[in-house]
XYZ file of C-alpha atoms in Angstrom:
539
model
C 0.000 0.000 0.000
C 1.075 3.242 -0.764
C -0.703 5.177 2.210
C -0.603 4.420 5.946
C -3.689 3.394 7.971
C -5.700 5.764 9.743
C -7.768 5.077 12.640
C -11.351 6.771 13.676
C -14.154 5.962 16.267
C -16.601 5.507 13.511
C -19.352 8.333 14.578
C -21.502 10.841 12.794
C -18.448 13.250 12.041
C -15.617 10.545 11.426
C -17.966 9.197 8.946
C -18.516 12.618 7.067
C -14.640 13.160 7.460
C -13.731 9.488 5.910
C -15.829 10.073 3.204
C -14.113 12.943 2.408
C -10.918 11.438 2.164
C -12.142 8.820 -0.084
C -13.811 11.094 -2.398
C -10.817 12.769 -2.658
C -8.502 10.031 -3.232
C -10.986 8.970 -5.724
C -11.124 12.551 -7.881
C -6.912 11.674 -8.123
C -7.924 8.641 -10.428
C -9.724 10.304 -13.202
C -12.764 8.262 -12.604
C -16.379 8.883 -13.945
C -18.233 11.056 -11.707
C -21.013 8.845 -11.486
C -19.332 5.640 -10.530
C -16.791 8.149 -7.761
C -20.519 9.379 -6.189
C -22.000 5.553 -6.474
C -18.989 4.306 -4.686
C -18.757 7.224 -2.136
C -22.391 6.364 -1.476
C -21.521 2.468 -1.198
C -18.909 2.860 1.282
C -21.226 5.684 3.106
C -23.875 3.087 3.800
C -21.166 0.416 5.049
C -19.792 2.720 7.670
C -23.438 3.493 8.835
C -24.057 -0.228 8.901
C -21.036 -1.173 11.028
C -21.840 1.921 13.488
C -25.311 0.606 13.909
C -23.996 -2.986 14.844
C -20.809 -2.007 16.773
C -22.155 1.205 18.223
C -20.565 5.206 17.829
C -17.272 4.145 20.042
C -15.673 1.382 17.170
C -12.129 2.303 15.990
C -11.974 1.792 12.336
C -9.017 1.691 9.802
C -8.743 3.566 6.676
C -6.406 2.576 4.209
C -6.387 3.890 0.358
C -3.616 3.799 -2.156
C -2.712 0.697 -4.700
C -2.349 -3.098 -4.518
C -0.610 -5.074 -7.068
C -0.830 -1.424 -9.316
C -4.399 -1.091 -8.683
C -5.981 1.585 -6.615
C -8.097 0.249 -3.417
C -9.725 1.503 -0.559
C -9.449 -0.656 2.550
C -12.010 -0.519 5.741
C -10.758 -2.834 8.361
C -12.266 -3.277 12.343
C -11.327 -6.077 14.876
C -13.912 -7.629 16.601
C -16.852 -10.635 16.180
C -17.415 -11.701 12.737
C -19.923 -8.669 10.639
C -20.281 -8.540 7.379
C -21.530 -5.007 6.289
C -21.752 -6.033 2.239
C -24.205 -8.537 3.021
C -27.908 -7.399 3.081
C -29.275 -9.681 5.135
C -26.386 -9.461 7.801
C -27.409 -5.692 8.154
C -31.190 -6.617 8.479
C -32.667 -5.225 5.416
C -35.676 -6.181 4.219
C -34.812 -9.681 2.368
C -37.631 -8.375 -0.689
C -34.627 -5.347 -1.293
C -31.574 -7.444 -0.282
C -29.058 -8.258 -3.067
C -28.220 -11.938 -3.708
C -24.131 -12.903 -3.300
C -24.424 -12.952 -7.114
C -25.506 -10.333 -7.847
C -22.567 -8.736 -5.803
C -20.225 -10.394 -7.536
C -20.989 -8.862 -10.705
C -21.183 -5.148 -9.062
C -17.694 -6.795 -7.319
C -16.544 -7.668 -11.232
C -16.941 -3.624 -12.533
C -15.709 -2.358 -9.713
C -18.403 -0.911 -7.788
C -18.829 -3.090 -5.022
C -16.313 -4.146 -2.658
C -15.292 -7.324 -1.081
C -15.549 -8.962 2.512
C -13.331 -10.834 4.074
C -13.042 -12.105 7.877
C -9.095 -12.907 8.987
C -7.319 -13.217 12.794
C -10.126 -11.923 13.830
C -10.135 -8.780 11.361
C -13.222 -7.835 9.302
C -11.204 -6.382 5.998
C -13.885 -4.493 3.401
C -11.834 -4.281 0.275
C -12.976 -2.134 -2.924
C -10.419 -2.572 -6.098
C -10.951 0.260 -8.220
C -11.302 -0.360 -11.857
C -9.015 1.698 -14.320
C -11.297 3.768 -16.735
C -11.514 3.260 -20.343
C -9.246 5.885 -21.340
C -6.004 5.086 -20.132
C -6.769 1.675 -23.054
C -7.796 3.698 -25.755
C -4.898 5.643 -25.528
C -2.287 3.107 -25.586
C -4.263 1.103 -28.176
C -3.818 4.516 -30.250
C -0.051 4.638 -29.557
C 0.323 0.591 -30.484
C -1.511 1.460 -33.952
C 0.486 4.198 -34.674
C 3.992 2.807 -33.732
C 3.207 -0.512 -35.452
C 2.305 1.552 -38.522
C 5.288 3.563 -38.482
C 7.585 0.803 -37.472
C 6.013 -1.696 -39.578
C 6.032 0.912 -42.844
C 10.032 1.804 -42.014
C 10.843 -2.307 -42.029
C 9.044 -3.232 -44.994
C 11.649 -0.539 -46.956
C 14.215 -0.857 -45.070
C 15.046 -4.255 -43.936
C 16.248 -6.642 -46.513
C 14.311 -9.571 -46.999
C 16.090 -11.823 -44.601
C 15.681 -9.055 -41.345
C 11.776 -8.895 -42.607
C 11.308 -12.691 -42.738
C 13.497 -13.279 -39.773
C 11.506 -10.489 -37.252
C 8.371 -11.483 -38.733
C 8.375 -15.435 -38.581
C 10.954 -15.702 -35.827
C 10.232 -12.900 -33.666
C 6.541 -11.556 -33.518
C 4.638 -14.582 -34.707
C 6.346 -16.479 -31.347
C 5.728 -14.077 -29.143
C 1.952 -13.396 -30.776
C 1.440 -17.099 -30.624
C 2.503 -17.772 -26.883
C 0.262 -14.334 -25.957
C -2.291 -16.169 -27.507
C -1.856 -18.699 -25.723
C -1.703 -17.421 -22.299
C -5.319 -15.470 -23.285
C -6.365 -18.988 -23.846
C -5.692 -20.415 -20.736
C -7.141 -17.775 -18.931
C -10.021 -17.334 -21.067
C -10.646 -21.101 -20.211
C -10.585 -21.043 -16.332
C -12.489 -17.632 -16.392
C -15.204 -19.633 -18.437
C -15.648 -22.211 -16.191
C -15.895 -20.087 -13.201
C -18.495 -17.603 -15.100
C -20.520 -20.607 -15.357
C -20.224 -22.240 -12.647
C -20.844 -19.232 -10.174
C -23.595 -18.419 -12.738
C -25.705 -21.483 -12.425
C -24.810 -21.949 -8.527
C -26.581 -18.438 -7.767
C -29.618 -19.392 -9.657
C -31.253 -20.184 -6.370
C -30.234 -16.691 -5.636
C -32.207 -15.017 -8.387
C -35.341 -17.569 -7.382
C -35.770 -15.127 -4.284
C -36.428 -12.584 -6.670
C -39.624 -14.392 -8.035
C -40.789 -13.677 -11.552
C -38.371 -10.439 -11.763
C -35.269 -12.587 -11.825
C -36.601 -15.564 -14.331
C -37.770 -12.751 -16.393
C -34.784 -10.367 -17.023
C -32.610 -13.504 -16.876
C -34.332 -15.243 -19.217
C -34.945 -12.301 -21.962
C -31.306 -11.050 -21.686
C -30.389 -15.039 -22.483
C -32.273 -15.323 -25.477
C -31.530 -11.903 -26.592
C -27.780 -13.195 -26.798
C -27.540 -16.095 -28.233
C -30.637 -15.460 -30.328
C -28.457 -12.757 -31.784
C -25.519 -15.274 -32.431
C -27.940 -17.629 -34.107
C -29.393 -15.097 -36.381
C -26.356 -14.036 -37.554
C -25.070 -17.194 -38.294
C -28.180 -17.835 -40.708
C -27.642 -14.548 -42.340
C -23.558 -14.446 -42.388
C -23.698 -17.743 -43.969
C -25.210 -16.440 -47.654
C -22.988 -13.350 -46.962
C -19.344 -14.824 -46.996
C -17.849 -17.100 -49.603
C -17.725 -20.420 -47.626
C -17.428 -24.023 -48.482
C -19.976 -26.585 -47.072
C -17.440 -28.874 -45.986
C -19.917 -31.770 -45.475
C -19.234 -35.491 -46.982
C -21.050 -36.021 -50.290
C -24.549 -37.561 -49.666
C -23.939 -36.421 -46.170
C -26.921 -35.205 -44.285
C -24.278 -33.550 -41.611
C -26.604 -35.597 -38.854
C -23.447 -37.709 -38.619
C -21.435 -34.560 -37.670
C -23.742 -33.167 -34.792
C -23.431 -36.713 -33.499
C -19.975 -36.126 -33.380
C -19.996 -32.365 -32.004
C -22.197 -33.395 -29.071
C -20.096 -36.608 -28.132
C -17.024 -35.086 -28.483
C -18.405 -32.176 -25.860
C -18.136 -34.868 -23.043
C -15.224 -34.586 -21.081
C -13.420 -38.122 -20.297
C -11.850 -35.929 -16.973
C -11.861 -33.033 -15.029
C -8.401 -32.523 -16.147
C -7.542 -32.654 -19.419
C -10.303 -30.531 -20.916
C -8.154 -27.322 -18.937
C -4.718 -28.757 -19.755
C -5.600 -28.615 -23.761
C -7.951 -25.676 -23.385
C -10.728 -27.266 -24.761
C -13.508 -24.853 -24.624
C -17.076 -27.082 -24.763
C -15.704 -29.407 -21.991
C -15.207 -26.961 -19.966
C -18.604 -25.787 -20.039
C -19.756 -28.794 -19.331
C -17.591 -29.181 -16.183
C -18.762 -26.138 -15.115
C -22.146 -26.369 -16.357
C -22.131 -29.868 -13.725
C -20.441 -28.088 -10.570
C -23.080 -25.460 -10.997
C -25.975 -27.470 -11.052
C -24.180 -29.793 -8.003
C -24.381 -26.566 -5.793
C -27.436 -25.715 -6.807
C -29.055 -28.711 -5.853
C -26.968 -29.414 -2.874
C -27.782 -25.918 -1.815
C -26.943 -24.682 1.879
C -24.118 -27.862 2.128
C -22.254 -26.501 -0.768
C -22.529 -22.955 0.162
C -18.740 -23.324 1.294
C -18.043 -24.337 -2.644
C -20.423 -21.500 -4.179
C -18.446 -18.937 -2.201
C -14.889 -20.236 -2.737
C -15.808 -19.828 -6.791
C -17.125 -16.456 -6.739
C -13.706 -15.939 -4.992
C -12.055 -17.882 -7.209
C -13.947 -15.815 -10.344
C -12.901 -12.873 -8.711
C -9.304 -13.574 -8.784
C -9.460 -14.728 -12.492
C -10.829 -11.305 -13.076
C -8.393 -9.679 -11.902
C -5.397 -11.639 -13.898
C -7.084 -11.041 -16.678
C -7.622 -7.705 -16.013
C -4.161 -7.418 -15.772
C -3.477 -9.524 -19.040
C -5.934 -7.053 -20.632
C -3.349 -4.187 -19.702
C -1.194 -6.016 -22.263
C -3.545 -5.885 -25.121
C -2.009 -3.169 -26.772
C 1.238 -4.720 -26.854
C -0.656 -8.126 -29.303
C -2.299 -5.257 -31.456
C 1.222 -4.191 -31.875
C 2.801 -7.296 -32.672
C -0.084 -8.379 -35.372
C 0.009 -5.081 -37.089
C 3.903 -4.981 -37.270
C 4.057 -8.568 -38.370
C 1.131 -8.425 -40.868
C 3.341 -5.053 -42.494
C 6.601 -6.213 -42.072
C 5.450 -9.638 -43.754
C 3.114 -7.746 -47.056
C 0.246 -9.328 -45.805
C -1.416 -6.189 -44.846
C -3.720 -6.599 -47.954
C -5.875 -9.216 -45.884
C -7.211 -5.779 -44.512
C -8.819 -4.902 -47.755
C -11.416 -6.948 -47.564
C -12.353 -6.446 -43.724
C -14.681 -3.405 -45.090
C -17.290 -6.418 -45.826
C -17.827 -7.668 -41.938
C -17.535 -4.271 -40.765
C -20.558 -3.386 -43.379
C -22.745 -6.161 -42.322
C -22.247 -5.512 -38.370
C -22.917 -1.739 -38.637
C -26.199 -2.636 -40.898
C -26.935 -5.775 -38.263
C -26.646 -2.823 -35.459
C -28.212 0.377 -36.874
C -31.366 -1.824 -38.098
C -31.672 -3.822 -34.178
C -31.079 -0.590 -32.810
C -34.070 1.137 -34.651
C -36.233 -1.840 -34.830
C -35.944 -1.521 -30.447
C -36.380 2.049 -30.318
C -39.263 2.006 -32.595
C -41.196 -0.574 -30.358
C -40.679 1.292 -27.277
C -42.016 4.640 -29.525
C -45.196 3.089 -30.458
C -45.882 0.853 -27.600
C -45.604 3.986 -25.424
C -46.871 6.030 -27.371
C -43.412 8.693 -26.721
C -42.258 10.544 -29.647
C -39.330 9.070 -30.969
C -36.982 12.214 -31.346
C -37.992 12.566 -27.124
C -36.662 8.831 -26.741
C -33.550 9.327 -28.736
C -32.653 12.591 -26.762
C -33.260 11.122 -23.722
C -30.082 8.178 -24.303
C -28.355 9.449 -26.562
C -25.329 10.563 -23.978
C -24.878 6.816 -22.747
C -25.098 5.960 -26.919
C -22.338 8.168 -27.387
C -20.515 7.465 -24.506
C -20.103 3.521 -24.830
C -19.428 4.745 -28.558
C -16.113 6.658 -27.342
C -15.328 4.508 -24.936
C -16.087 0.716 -25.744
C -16.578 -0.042 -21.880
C -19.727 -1.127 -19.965
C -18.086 -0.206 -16.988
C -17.621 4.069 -17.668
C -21.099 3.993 -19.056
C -22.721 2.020 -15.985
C -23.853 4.754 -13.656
C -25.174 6.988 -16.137
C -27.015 4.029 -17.624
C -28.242 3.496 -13.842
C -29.720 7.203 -13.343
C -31.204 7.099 -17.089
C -33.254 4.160 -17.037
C -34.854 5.267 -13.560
C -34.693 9.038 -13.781
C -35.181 9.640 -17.364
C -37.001 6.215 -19.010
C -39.171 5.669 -15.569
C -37.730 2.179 -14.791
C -38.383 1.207 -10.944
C -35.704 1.627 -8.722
C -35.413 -2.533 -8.119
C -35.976 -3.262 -11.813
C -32.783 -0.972 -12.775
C -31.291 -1.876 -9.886
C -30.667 -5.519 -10.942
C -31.162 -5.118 -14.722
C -28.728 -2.716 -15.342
C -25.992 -4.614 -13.402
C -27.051 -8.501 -15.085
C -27.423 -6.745 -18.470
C -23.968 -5.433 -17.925
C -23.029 -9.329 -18.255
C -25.763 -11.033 -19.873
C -27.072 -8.596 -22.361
C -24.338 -9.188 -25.268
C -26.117 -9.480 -27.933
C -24.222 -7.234 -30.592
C -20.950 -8.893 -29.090
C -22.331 -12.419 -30.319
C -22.393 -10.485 -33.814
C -19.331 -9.473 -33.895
C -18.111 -12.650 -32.733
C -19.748 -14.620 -35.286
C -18.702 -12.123 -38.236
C -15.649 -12.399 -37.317
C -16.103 -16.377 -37.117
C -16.980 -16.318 -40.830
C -14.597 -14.090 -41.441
C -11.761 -15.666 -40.333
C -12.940 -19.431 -42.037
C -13.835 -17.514 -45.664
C -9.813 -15.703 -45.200
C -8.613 -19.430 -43.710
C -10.396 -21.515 -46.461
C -11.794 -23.638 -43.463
C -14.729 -25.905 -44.738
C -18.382 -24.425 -42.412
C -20.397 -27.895 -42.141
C -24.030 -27.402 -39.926
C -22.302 -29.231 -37.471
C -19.097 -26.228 -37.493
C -21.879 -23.470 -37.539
C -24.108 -24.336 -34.855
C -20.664 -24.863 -32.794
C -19.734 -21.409 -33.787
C -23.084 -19.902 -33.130
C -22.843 -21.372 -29.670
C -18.893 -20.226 -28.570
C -20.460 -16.762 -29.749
C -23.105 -16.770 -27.587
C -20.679 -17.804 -24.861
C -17.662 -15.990 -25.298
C -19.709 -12.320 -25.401
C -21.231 -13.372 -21.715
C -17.811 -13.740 -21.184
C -15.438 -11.289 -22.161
C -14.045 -8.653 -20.192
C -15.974 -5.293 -20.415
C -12.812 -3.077 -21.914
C -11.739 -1.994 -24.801
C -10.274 -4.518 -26.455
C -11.622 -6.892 -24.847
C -12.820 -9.170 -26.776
C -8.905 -9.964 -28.487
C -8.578 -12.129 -25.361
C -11.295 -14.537 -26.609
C -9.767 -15.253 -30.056
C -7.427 -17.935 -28.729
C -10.568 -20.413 -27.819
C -12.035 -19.358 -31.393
C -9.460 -20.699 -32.995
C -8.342 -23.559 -31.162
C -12.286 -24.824 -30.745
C -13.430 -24.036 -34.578
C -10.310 -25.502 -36.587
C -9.469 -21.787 -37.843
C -5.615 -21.760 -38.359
C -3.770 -18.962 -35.357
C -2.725 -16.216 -38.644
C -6.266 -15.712 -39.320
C -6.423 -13.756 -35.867
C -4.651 -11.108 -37.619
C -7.080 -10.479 -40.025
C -9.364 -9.538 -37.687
C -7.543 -7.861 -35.339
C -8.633 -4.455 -36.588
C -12.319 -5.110 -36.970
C -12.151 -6.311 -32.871
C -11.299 -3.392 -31.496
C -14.247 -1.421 -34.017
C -16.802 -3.766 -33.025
C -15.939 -3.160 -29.224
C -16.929 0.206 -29.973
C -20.018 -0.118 -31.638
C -21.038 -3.492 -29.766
C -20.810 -1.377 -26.816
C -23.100 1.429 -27.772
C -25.981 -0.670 -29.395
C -25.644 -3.092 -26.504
C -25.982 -0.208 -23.930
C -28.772 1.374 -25.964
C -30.477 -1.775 -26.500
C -30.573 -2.814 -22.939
C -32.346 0.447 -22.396
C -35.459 -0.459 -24.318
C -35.407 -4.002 -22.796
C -35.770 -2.818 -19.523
C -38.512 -0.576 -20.795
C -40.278 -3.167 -22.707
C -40.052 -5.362 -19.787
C -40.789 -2.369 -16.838
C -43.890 -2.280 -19.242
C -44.991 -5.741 -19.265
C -44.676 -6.009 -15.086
C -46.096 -2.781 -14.060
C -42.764 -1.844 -12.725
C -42.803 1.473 -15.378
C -43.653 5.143 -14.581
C -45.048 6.111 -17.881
C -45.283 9.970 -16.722
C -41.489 9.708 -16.467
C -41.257 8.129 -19.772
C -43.238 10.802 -22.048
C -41.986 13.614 -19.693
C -40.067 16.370 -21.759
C -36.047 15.959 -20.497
C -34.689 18.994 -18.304
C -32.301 21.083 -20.115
């Protein structure tokens, strides 16, 4: 830690003074106003809740500065075991409490801290997430010097410096990156899952709300992964790859049998993607129905899913470094006229978006009855802002306050939709993922049997659940693409480019998008305040 502890006797004015100190520490970060005043209200509420159990006269600690390079805020008190994260510990009404997973995706974006009980310590950890900007700007830098580099090698370098840098230098090093996203991709899968299914009962408490939201935001995914794998298939030049006189029934067959893993092992020692669903698909369901004797388990994974986050967030950091490794090698080697022909994904994903994005808008407009132009004013700063940022997590609180505020979405309804669609509600990431799928296989020349697209429909669906929410992003799920589909490593390249624009625009729709389903579905459970909804905005 980079700051010392301080101690208070947690009362009215102590409170108001560590606040203080945190919201300063916080405006030193560059973070989002919103998310600073969300978490400044968070940690607030948990000194109020451990005065109110301990009494005015408990010493508290106060630690902020970083951890492993990133920023935290630390409340710590010694004493019986109190844990002031958890709802029901506090004694709030179980109907308003929040479920342990729904905390752990708050936990996930960084707005939520963590609790943890040691020698007799009660620790309250929040890890601060780094904004969006800091990426963008040294994905900029990684473009630019792998242009400039990449330009001066290809005439400057004889042939022999070109083939040896690009064959012997960057396509190792991009290859064992790869491979390192892999691995992590994998275990963060399986954890995502696992966690996932294992809270079920969680949402259950929630009644009809939970099934709901869960279930729309579900279909609303990996419908959009299956749609596009109809449409993509008459869009890209693609061989059938099927046996003559083959039905490809023989094929699915195959797929599903060779889903089942022979050990717990081996499906994470060679990566292999389905398996590991299904592993984690089983421990889920195991805790689910075991229930209160494998709460133990449940909580050890969403600490374990924590962790994972948190290596790959700091894999993520090195993103910039692949993009400039691919671009220099693609230069270096002449192969940067694959590019040419990315304009033909990048057309069909825009048109994919701006027509979902209008078809949603226009339902809310005439179910509601609200002018359109009123609508579009009223979102349009979280549109523009996942736009320029390509992260979930800067546009998050201002997505909160709009859908309640401005779009007259309940307070609960926004309160767990917003957070779950943050995760669950990917549905222009499955595009892009599945674009890029048939992108990759038309560039590879890999033969697209039904068997090979309803695979690749499915790891779409998946792998935009489970992505991390920054720019760039999504480059850490390429490794399973290839290694699950048959696509050969170079075709990662080619898409390299079109990643990084489809985080942007994925990001926008799917904020934008999410809007109207919480609308649409505030409508259909009389959890909507239509006054709120036609009211003219405030300038």
């Amino acid at each position: 830690m980079s700051t010392n502890e301080q101690a208070y006797s947690i009362n009215e004015s102590n409170i108001e003074r560590m606040s203080e100190q945190i919201n300063e520490y916080m405006s030193g970060l560059d973070m989002d106003p919103g998310i600073r005043y969300r978490i400044q209200f968070a940690m607030d509420e948990l000194l109020l809740r451990i005065a109110d159990h301990f009494g005015n006269d408990k010493e508290v600690g106060l630690r902020m500065g970083r951890q492993f390079g990133s920023p935290v805020i630390i409340i710590s008190f010694m004493g019986e075991r109190f844990d002031p994260t958890d709802d029901a510990a506090a004694g709030i009404d179980p109907d308003n409490a929040m479920s342990a997973w729904e905390r752990n995706i708050l936990v996930n974006i960084g707005v939520q801290p963590v609790y943890q009980y040691r020698n007799g310590v009660n620790i309250v950890r929040l890890r601060l997430r780094r904004q969006g900007n800091t990426m963008l700007r040294n994905l900029a830098i990684a473009i630019v010097l792998a242009v400039v580099l990449g330009v001066a090698g290809q005439f400057l370098l004889p042939e022999g410096a070109k083939t040896f840098i690009s064959e012997s230098l960057l396509k190792p090093l991009f290859d064992a990156f790869l491979g390192i996203l892999s691995t992590i991709a994998c275990m963060m899968i399986f954890l995502s899952i696992a966690t996932g299914i294992g809270g079920i009962d969680d949402l259950q408490t929630l009644g009809l709300l939970g099934k709901k939201v869960l279930t729309r935001f579900l279909l609303m995914t990996f419908g959009a992964g299956v749609v596009t794998a109809v449409i993509g298939r008459f869009l890209f030049s693609l061989s059938a790859g099927a046996a003559e006189g083959s039905s490809g029934v023989e094929d699915i067959i195959g797929m599903v049998l060779a889903m089942l893993p022979g050990d717990p092992v081996t499906p994470f020692l060679n990566c292999d993607f389905m398996q590991i669903i299904i592993l984690g698909g089983a421990v889920g369901i195991a805790v689910l129905i075991l229930g209160g004797q494998m709460e133990t388990l449940h909580t050890v994974l969403i600490q374990a899913d924590q962790l994972i986050q948190f290596i790959m967030e700091k894999v993520c950091s090195a993103i910039p470094i692949l993009v400039f490794i691919l671009l220099s090698q693609q230069i270096i080697s002449g192969e940067v006229a694959s590019y040419l022909k990315a304009w033909k994904p990048l057309l069909i994903f825009a048109g994919i978006g701006v027509i979902f994005l209008m078809v949603e808008v226009m339902a809310v407009s005439l179910r509601f009855k609200i002018p359109l132009g009123r609508y579009l004013k009223k979102t349009m700063s979280c549109f523009i802002t996942g736009l320029t940022t390509a992260s979930a997590v800067a546009v998050f609180t201002m997505n909160m306050e709009t859908c309640e505020k401005k779009l007259g979405v309940k307070k609960k309804l926004t309160a767990f939709g917003v957070p779950m669609g943050n995760v669950l509600y990917m549905p222009m990431s499955a595009v892009g993922f599945m674009l890029a799928i048939y992108y990759m296989a038309e560039f590879g020349g890999v033969p697209v049997p039904i068997a090979w697209i309803i695979m690749a429909a499915f790891v779409s669906g998946i792998l935009a659940l489970a992505m991390p929410p920054i720019p760039g992003g999504s480059l850490t799920c390429y490794g399973i693409i290839v290694s699950q589909l048959g696509i050969p490593a170079d075709c990662v390249a080619v898409v390299t480019g079109l990643a990084l624009l489809f985080d942007f625009m994925a990001t926008a729709v799917n904020v934008a998008t999410l809007q109207t389903e919480l609308v649409r579905l505030a409508g259909d459970m009389e959890m909507l305040d239509t006054e709120v909804l036609l009211a003219e905005q405030e300038k």
